[in-house]
Coordinates of C-alpha atoms in Angstrom, one line a residue:
Chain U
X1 CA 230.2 196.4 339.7
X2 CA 228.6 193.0 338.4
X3 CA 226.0 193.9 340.5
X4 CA 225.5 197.0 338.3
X5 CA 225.5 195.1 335.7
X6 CA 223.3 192.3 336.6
X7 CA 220.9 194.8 337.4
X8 CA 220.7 197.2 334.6
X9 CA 220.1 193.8 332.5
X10 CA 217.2 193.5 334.1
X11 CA 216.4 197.0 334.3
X12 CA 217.0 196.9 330.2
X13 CA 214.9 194.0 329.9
X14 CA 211.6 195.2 332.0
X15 CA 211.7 198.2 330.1
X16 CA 211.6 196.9 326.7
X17 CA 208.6 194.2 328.0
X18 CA 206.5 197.1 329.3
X19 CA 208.1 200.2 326.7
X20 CA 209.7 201.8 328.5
X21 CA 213.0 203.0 328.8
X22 CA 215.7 201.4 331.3
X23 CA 216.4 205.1 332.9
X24 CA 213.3 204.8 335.0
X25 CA 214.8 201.8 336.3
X26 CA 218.5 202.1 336.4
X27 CA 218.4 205.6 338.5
X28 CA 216.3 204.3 341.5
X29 CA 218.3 200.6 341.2
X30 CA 221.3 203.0 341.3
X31 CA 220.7 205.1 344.2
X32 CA 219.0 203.4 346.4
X33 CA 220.1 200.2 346.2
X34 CA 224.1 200.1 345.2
X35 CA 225.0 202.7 347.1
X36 CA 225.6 205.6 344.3
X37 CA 225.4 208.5 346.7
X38 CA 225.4 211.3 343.9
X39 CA 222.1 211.3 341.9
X40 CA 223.8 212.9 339.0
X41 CA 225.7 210.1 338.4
X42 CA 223.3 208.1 338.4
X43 CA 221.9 210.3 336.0
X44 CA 224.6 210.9 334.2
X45 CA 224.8 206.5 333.2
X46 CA 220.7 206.0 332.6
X47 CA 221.6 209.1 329.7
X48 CA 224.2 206.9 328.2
X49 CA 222.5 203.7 328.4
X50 CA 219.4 206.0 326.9
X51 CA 221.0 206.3 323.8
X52 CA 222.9 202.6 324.1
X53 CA 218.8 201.3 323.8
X54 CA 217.7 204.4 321.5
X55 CA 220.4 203.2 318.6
X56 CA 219.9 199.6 319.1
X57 CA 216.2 199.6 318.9
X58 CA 216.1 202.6 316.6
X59 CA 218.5 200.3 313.8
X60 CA 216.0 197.6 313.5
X61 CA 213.1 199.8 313.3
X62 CA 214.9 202.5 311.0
X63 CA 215.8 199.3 308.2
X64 CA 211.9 198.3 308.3
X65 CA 210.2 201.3 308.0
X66 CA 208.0 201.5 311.0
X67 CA 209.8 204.5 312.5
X68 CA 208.8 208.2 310.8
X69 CA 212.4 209.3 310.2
X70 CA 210.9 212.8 308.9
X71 CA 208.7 212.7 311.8
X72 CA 211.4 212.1 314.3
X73 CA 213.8 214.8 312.5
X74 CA 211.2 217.2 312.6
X75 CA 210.8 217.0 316.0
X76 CA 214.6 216.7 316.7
X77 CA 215.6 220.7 317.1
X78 CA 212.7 221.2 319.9
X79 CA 213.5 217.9 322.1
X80 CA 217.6 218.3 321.4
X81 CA 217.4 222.1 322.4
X82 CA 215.2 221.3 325.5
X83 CA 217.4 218.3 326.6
X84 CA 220.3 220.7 326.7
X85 CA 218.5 223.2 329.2
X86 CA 217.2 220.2 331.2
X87 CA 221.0 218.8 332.0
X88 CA 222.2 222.5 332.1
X89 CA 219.9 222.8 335.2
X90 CA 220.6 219.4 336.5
X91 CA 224.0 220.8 337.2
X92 CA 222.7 224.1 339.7
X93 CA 219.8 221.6 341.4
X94 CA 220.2 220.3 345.0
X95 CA 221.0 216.1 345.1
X96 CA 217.0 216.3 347.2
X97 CA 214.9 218.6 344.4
X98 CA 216.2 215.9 341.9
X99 CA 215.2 212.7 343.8
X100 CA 211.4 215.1 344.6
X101 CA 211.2 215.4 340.6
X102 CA 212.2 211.9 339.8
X103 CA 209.7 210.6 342.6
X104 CA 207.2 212.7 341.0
X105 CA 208.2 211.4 337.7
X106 CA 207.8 207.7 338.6
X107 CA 204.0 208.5 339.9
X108 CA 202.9 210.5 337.0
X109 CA 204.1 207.4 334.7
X110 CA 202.4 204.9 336.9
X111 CA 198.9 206.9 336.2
X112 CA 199.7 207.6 332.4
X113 CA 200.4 203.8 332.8
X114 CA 197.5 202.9 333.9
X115 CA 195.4 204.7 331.6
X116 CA 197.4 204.0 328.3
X117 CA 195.2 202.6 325.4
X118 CA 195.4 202.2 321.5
X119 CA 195.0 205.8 319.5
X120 CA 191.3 206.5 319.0
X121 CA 190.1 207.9 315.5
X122 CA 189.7 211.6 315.8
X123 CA 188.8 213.6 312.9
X124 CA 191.7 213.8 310.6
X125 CA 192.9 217.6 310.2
X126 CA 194.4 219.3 307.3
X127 CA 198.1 220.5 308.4
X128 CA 199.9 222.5 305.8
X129 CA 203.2 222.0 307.6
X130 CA 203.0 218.4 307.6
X131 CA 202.2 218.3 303.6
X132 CA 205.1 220.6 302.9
X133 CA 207.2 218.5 304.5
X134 CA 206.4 215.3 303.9
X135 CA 205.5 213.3 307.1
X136 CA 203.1 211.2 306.0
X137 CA 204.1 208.0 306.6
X138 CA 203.1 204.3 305.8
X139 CA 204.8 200.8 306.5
X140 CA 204.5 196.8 306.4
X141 CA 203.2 195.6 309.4
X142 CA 204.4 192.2 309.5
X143 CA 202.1 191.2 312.5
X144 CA 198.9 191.8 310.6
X145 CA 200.5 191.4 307.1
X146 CA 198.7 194.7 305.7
X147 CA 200.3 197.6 304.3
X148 CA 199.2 200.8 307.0
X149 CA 199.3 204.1 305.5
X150 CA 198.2 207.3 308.2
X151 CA 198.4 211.5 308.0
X152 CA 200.3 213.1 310.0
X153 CA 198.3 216.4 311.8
X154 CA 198.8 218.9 314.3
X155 CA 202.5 219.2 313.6
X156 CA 203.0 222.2 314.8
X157 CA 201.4 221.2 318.3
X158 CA 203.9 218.0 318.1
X159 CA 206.7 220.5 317.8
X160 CA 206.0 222.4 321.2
X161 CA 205.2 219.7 323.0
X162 CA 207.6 218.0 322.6
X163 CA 210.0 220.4 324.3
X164 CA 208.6 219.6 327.6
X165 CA 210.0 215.3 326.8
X166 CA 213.3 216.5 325.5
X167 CA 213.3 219.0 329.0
X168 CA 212.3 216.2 331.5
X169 CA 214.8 213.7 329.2
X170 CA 217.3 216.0 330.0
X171 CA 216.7 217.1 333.2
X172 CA 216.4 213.3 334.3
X173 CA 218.1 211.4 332.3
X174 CA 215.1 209.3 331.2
X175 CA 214.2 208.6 327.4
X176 CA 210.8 210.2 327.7
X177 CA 209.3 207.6 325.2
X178 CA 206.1 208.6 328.3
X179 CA 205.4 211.5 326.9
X180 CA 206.7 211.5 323.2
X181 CA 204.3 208.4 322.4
X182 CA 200.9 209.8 323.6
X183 CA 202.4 212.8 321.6
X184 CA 202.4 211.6 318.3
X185 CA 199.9 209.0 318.4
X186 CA 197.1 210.8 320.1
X187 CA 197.5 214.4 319.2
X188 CA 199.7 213.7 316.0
X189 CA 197.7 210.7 315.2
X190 CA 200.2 208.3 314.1
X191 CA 199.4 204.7 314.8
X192 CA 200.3 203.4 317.7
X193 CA 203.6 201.0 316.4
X194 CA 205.0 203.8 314.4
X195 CA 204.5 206.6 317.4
X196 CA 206.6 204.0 319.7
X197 CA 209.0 203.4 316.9
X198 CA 210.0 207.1 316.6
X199 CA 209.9 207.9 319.6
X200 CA 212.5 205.3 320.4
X201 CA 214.2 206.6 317.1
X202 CA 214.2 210.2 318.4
X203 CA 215.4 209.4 321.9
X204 CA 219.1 208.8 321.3
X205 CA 219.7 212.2 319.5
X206 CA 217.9 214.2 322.3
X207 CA 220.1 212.0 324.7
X208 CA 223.5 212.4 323.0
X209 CA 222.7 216.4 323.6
X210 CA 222.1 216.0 327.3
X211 CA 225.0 213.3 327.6
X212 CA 227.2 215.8 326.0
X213 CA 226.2 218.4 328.8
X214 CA 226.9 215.8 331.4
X215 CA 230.3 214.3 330.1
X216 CA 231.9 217.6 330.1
X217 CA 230.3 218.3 333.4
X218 CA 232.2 214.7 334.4
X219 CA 229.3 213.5 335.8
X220 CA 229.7 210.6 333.9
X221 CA 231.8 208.1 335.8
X222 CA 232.6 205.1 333.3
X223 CA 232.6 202.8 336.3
X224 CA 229.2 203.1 336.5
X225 CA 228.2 204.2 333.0
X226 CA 229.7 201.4 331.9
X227 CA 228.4 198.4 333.0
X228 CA 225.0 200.1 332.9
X229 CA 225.0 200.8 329.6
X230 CA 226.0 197.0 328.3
X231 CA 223.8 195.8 330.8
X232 CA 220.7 197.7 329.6
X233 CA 221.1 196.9 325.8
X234 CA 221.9 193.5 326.5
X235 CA 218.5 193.5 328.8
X236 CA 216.4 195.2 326.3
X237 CA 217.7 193.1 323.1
X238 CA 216.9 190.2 325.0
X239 CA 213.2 191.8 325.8
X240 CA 212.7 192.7 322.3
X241 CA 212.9 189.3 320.9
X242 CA 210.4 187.7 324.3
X243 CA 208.2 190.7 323.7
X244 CA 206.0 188.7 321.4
X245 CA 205.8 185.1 323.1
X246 CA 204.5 186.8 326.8
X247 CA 201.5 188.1 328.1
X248 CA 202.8 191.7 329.1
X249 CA 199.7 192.8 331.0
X250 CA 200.2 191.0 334.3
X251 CA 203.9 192.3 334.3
X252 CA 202.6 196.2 333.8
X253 CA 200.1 195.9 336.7
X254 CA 203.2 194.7 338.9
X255 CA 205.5 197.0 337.5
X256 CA 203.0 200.0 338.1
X257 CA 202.7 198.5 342.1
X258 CA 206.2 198.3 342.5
X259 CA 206.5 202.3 340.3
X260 CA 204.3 203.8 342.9
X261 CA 206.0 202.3 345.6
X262 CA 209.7 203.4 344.5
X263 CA 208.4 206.7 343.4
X264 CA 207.3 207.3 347.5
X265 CA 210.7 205.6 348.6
X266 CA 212.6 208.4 346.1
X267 CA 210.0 211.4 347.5
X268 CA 211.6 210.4 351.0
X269 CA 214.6 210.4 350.2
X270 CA 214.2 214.0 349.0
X271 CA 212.1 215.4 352.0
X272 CA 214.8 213.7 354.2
X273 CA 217.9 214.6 353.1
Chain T
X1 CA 211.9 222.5 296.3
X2 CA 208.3 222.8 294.3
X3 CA 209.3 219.9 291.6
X4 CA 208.2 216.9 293.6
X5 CA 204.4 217.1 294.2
X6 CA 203.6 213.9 294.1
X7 CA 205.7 210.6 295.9
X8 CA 206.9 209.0 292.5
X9 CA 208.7 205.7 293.2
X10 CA 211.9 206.8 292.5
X11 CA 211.9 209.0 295.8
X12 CA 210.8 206.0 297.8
X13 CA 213.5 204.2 296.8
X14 CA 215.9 206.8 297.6
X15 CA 213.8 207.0 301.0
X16 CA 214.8 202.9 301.3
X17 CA 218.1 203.5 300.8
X18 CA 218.5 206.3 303.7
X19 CA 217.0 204.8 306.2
X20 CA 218.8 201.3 305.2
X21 CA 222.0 203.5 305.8
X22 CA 220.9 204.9 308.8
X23 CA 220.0 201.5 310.5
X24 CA 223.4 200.2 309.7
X25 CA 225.5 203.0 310.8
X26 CA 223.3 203.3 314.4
X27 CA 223.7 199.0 315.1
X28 CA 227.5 199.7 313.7
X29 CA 228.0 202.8 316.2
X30 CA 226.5 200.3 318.9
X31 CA 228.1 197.1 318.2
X32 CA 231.9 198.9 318.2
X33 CA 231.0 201.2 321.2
X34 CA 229.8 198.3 323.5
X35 CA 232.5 196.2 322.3
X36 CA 235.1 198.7 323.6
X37 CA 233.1 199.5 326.7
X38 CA 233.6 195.4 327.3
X39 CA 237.4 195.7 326.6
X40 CA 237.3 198.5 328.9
X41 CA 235.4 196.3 331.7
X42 CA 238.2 193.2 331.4
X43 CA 240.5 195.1 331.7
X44 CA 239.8 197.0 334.2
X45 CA 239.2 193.2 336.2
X46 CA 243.0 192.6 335.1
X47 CA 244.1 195.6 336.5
X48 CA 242.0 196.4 339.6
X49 CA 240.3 192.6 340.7
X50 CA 239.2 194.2 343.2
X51 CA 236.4 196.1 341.7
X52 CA 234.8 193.2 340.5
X53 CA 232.3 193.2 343.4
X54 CA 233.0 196.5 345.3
X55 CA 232.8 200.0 344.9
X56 CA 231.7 202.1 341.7
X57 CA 233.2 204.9 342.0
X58 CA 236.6 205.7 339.4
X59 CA 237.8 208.5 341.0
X60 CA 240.1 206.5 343.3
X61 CA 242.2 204.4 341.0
X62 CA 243.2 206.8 337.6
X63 CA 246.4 207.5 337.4
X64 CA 246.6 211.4 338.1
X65 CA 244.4 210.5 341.2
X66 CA 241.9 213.9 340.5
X67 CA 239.0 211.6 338.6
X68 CA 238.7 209.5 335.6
X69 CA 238.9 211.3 332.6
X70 CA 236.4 213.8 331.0
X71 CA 238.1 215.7 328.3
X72 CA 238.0 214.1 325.0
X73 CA 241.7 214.4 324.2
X74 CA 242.5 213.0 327.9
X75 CA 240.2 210.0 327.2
X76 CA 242.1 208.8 323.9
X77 CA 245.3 209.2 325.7
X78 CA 244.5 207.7 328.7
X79 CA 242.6 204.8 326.4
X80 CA 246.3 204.5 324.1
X81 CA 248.2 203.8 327.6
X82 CA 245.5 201.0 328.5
X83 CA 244.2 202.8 331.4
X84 CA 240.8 200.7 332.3
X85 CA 238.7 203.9 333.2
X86 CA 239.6 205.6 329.9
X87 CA 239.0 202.8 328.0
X88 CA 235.2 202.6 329.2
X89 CA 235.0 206.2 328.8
X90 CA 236.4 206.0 325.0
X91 CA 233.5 203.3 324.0
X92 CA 231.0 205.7 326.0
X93 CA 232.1 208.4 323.9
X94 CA 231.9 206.6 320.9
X95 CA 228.2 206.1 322.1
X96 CA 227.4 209.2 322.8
X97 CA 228.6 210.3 318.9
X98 CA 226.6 207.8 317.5
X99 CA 223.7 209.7 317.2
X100 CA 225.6 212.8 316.3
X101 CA 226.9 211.0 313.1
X102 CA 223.7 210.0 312.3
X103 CA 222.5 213.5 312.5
X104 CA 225.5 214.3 309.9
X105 CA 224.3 211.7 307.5
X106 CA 221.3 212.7 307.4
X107 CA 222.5 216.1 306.5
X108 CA 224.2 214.6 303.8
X109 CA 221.3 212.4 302.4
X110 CA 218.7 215.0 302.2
X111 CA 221.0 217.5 300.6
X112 CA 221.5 214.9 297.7
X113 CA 217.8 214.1 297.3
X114 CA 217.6 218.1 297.0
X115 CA 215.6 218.5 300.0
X116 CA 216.7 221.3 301.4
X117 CA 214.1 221.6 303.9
X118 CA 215.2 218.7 306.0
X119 CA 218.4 219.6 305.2
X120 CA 218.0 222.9 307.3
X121 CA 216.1 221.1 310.1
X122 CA 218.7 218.6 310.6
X123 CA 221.8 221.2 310.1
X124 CA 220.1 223.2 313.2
X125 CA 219.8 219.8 315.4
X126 CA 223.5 219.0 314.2
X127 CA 224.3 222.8 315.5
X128 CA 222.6 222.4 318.6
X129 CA 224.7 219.0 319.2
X130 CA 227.7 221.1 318.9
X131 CA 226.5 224.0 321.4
X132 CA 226.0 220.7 323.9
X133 CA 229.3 219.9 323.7
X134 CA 231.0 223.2 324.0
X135 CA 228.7 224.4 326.5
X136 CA 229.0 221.4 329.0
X137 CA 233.1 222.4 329.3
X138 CA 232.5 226.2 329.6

């Protein structure tokens, strides 16, 4: 038990350093070191502590501005419906096809990892949808102490997407900030900070839908959820307020060694039973 | 829904105030939630010392020995009796419907800024919260 706990705080506080959320952590630290036989539940806590991270972070980010609320809401019905099919199918999947797709999960993130850089100008399209609705967005940046005001396009294209995070959130019980970001900064083209933001913004509602799924399902098991949730916030609050004061590149080259690695000890685990 | 063409100050104010109201009530939903989870964890310590550094599964010690609780009226019971497992599951609960109350204030701050747009959006994510939870105990 402490050990769950003294491990999902560092779990919370590596993912906050690098972005990421705990889940791709805590399900691996879960399984196949403590001992938690059943991948679901192990599932079933990284949701919880998903949204534990998602409202925490989200708060602070909501009060100044940098998160696209309208964004996030708009992209709410496609991730939330999503989720809900992802953790319905969870339920009917075979303990080995999840630790395959989680293996396969960890890989793909250690590539997208590797290639992640800063939005690049595009050329700015008009998007009707994203007019009528409002999603431009602008905040105060207090890092550079300007004012950054951007146009939301290809709205529509966000929306779809972003099925497939809310599905693999739900399915895995991961945040899918992986996919959401390069989402809405790169094809939406929101900058950078505020794609992050909302994403993390976004991420609790989708979870609170699969959660839902896997509470009634009881594959929620508080002795685990529990100290994996406090463990994780606690983690990533921590993380948050370092994230500034380190040098966070070293830390995501490790991280993506020891990702690749964990992603080929979950693959075996599948193949082998 | 055609009167406001242009961002005039007085909707970004109104803008301010929403998401200042929505960043309170997700750190409040948080802060209560993990504080009950905690309560949950001591006493669950008090009651079972054992755990501290053992097993992590709750099936074995609730009272009606068939699982810990995952019904939302067997939860608050249990959590009124100072059952350990409930307790826990109470503040995970209460985590879980954080974001669901934000989802329902929303609702209600876009319907008073007459934008009935977002309104409708976040009505159908509040709708498909609700199919979640009734279709996880079908």
């Amino acid at each position: 038990m402490l050990m769950a706990f003294a491990g999902s705080t560092v779990a919370g506080l590596v993912g906050s350093l690098l972005g990421l959320g705990g889940g791709l952590i805590v399900v691996p630290m879960l399984t196949l070191l403590l001992g938690v036989h059943d991948i679901k539940y192990a599932i079933g806590a990284s949701i919880v502590s998903v949204i534990a991270t998602s409202s925490g972070a989200g708060a602070s980010y909501v009060k100044s501005h940098i998160a696209n609320i309208r964004v996030g809401m708009f992209l709410e019905p496609s991730t939330t419906l999503a989720a809900i099919l992802g953790a319905f199918v969870t339920g009917f999947l075979d303990d080995r096809v999840l630790y395959v797709l989680f293996g396969c999960l960890m890989a793909a993130t250690a590539v997208a990892m590797s290639r992640q850089k800063e939005g690049h100008q595009r050329p700015l399209r008009p998007d009707p949808i994203a007019d009528r609705l409002a999603l431009h967005g602008g905040y105060h940046d207090p890092a550079t102490g300007k004012d950054v005001t951007y146009r939301v396009c290809r709205s529509r294209f966000g929306f779809i997407v972003s099925g497939f995070a809310g599905l693999v959130s739900g399915l895995l019980g991961v945040g899918g900030g992986i996919m959401k970001v390069p989402i809405m900064s790169l094809a939406m083209d929101m900058p950078m900070k505020s794609a992050t933001a909302t994403s993390n913004f976004m991420m609790g509602t989708t979870a609170a839908a699969s959660a839902a799924v896997y509470f009634a399902r009881g594959d929620i098991d508080p002795l685990i959820a529990g100290p994996v949730a406090t463990g994780v916030l606690l983690g990533a609050t921590v993380g948050s307020r370092m994230l500034r004061k380190i040098e966070a590149r070293s830390l995501k080259l490790a991280f993506m060694a020891v990702l690749l690695v964990v992603a080929v000890q979950m693959l075996l685990k599948g193949v082998r039973g | 829904m055609t009167g406001d063409t242009s961002q005039t100050s007085n909707t970004g104010n109104r803008r301010e105030l929403v998401e200042n109201i929505l960043g309170n009530l997700l750190s409040a939903g948080v802060i209560s939630s993990v504080a009950i989870i905690l309560i949950g964890l001591v006493l669950l310590f008090i009651q079972h010392p054992e755990y501290l550094g053992g097993e992590l599964r709750a099936d074995q010690i609730t009272a009606t020995g068939e699982g810990y609780p995952h019904h939302p009226m067997a939860v608050v019971k249990g959590a009124f009796r100072l059952e350990a497992p409930a307790v826990i599951m109470l503040g995970l609960l209460l985590l879980i419907s954080t974001p669901v109350l934000r989802v329902i204030t929303s609702i209600a701050a876009f319907a008073l800024q007459r934008d009935w747009i977002f309104s409708a959006i976040t009505t159908i994510v509040l709708l498909i919260l609700i199919v979640a939870f009734w279709l996880g105990k079908a």
